[in-house]
Amino acid sequence: MKRILLLLHTLRYLKVQQIFYRVYYRFRKPRLRELPKPVVRAQFLPWSGLQFASSATLDGKSFTFLGETAELNDDWNSPEFSKLWLYNLHYHDDLNAVGANQRQQLNDQLINTWIAANPPITGNGWEPYCLSLRIVNWVKWFSYREAQRLDPLW
């Protein structure tokens, strides 16, 4: 009974349009639309921020976050890890950790592995907070690279 009253009090303040779209998106899942390829500038300005974090991985398979070390095994959304640990995995802070320029091949491999293992709109990596931090880390990493050395997949 309390739940019904709570629902009625909530609905009372909503507009008809809000109720309609709440029901609409319950049954129709959002889809990605095709976008034109972005134009890459010929020259990037290198990111001038400080690198202070230490790397969470040395091999791209074993990661240490929050004092816990674990093997990835290509499952970026494994339920055996805590949500916070998985969030840290998806941030890709390693791309801008101390000595990241000496690990270019490993960092490129991490990006490619992430893209292959995380289809659009599914998994922890597509949640807004993870997505916003990863975008910033990827942009910083790409700014260190020459434009012609950027993979079109990225």
Coordinates of C-alpha atoms in Angstrom, one line a residue:
M1 CA 0.0 0.0 0.0
K2 CA 2.8 2.4 0.9
R3 CA 4.5 1.7 -2.5
I4 CA 1.3 2.5 -4.4
L5 CA 0.9 5.8 -2.5
L6 CA 4.5 6.7 -3.2
L7 CA 4.0 6.0 -6.9
L8 CA 0.9 8.2 -7.0
H9 CA 2.6 11.0 -5.2
T10 CA 5.5 10.7 -7.6
L11 CA 3.3 10.6 -10.7
R12 CA 1.3 13.6 -9.5
Y13 CA 4.3 15.9 -10.2
L14 CA 5.3 14.4 -13.6
K15 CA 4.3 15.8 -17.0
V16 CA 2.5 13.5 -19.4
Q17 CA 5.5 13.6 -21.7
Q18 CA 7.8 12.4 -18.9
I19 CA 5.5 9.4 -18.2
F20 CA 5.2 8.6 -21.9
Y21 CA 8.9 8.5 -22.5
R22 CA 9.5 6.5 -19.3
V23 CA 7.2 3.8 -20.6
Y24 CA 8.5 4.2 -24.2
Y25 CA 12.2 3.6 -23.2
R26 CA 11.3 0.7 -20.9
F27 CA 10.4 -1.3 -24.1
R28 CA 12.6 0.3 -26.7
K29 CA 16.3 0.2 -26.1
P30 CA 18.4 3.1 -27.4
R31 CA 20.4 2.4 -30.6
L32 CA 23.6 3.9 -31.9
R33 CA 23.4 5.9 -35.1
E34 CA 26.1 6.0 -37.7
L35 CA 28.3 9.1 -37.4
P36 CA 30.7 10.4 -40.0
K37 CA 34.4 9.7 -39.3
P38 CA 36.0 12.5 -37.3
V39 CA 38.6 14.7 -39.0
V40 CA 42.0 14.3 -37.3
R41 CA 44.2 17.3 -37.2
A42 CA 47.6 16.9 -38.8
Q43 CA 49.4 18.0 -35.6
F44 CA 48.5 17.6 -32.0
L45 CA 49.7 19.7 -29.1
P46 CA 51.1 17.4 -26.4
W47 CA 49.3 17.2 -23.1
S48 CA 51.2 19.2 -20.6
G49 CA 49.7 17.8 -17.5
L50 CA 51.7 16.0 -14.9
Q51 CA 52.0 12.3 -14.7
F52 CA 51.9 11.1 -11.1
A53 CA 50.0 7.8 -10.9
S54 CA 51.9 4.6 -11.0
S55 CA 50.9 1.9 -13.6
A56 CA 48.3 -0.7 -12.6
T57 CA 49.6 -3.3 -15.0
L58 CA 52.9 -4.3 -16.5
D59 CA 51.6 -7.0 -18.9
G60 CA 48.0 -6.0 -19.7
K61 CA 46.7 -9.1 -18.1
S62 CA 47.2 -8.6 -14.3
F63 CA 45.9 -5.4 -12.8
T64 CA 46.2 -3.9 -9.3
F65 CA 43.5 -1.5 -8.0
L66 CA 42.4 -0.7 -4.5
G67 CA 45.1 -3.0 -3.1
E68 CA 43.7 -6.0 -5.0
T69 CA 45.6 -7.7 -7.8
A70 CA 43.7 -9.9 -10.3
E71 CA 44.0 -11.5 -13.8
L72 CA 41.7 -10.0 -16.4
N73 CA 41.1 -13.1 -18.6
D74 CA 39.4 -10.9 -21.3
D75 CA 36.2 -10.4 -19.2
W76 CA 36.1 -6.6 -18.5
N77 CA 32.7 -7.0 -16.6
S78 CA 33.4 -10.1 -14.5
P79 CA 31.0 -10.4 -11.5
E80 CA 33.9 -11.8 -9.4
F81 CA 35.3 -8.3 -9.1
S82 CA 33.7 -5.4 -7.1
K83 CA 32.0 -2.7 -9.2
L84 CA 34.6 -0.1 -8.0
W85 CA 37.5 -2.4 -9.1
L86 CA 35.9 -2.8 -12.5
Y87 CA 35.3 1.0 -12.7
N88 CA 39.1 1.6 -12.1
L89 CA 39.8 -1.0 -14.8
H90 CA 37.6 0.9 -17.3
Y91 CA 39.1 4.3 -16.6
H92 CA 42.4 3.5 -18.4
D93 CA 44.4 5.7 -16.0
D94 CA 47.4 3.7 -17.1
L95 CA 47.5 5.6 -20.4
N96 CA 48.7 8.6 -18.5
A97 CA 50.6 7.0 -15.6
V98 CA 54.3 7.6 -15.0
G99 CA 56.4 6.1 -17.8
A100 CA 53.4 5.6 -20.1
N101 CA 55.5 6.7 -23.1
Q102 CA 57.8 3.8 -22.6
R103 CA 54.8 1.4 -22.8
Q104 CA 53.2 2.6 -26.0
Q105 CA 52.7 -0.9 -27.4
L106 CA 51.1 -2.2 -24.2
N107 CA 48.8 0.9 -24.0
D108 CA 47.8 0.5 -27.6
Q109 CA 47.0 -3.2 -26.9
L110 CA 44.9 -2.1 -23.8
I111 CA 42.8 0.2 -26.0
N112 CA 42.3 -2.4 -28.7
T113 CA 41.5 -5.1 -26.2
W114 CA 38.9 -2.8 -24.5
I115 CA 37.3 -2.0 -27.8
A116 CA 37.0 -5.7 -28.8
A117 CA 35.7 -6.8 -25.4
N118 CA 33.1 -4.0 -24.8
P119 CA 30.5 -3.7 -27.5
P120 CA 28.6 -0.3 -27.5
I121 CA 26.2 0.4 -24.7
T122 CA 26.8 -2.8 -22.8
G123 CA 28.8 -3.3 -19.6
N124 CA 30.4 -1.1 -16.9
G125 CA 32.6 0.7 -19.3
W126 CA 29.6 2.5 -20.9
E127 CA 28.2 3.9 -17.7
P128 CA 28.5 7.7 -17.6
Y129 CA 31.2 8.1 -15.0
C130 CA 33.6 5.4 -16.5
L131 CA 32.9 6.8 -20.0
S132 CA 33.7 10.4 -19.1
L133 CA 37.0 9.5 -17.4
R134 CA 38.1 7.1 -20.1
I135 CA 37.4 9.7 -22.8
V136 CA 39.7 12.2 -21.0
N137 CA 42.4 9.6 -20.6
W138 CA 42.2 8.5 -24.2
V139 CA 42.3 12.1 -25.5
K140 CA 45.4 12.8 -23.4
W141 CA 47.0 9.6 -24.7
F142 CA 46.2 10.4 -28.3
S143 CA 47.6 13.9 -27.9
Y144 CA 51.1 12.3 -27.3
R145 CA 50.8 10.4 -30.6
E146 CA 51.4 11.6 -34.2
A147 CA 48.2 11.9 -36.2
Q148 CA 49.2 9.3 -38.7
R149 CA 50.0 6.8 -35.9
L150 CA 46.4 6.8 -34.7
D151 CA 44.4 3.6 -35.5
P152 CA 41.2 4.5 -37.4
L153 CA 39.4 2.1 -35.0
W154 CA 40.1 4.4 -32.1

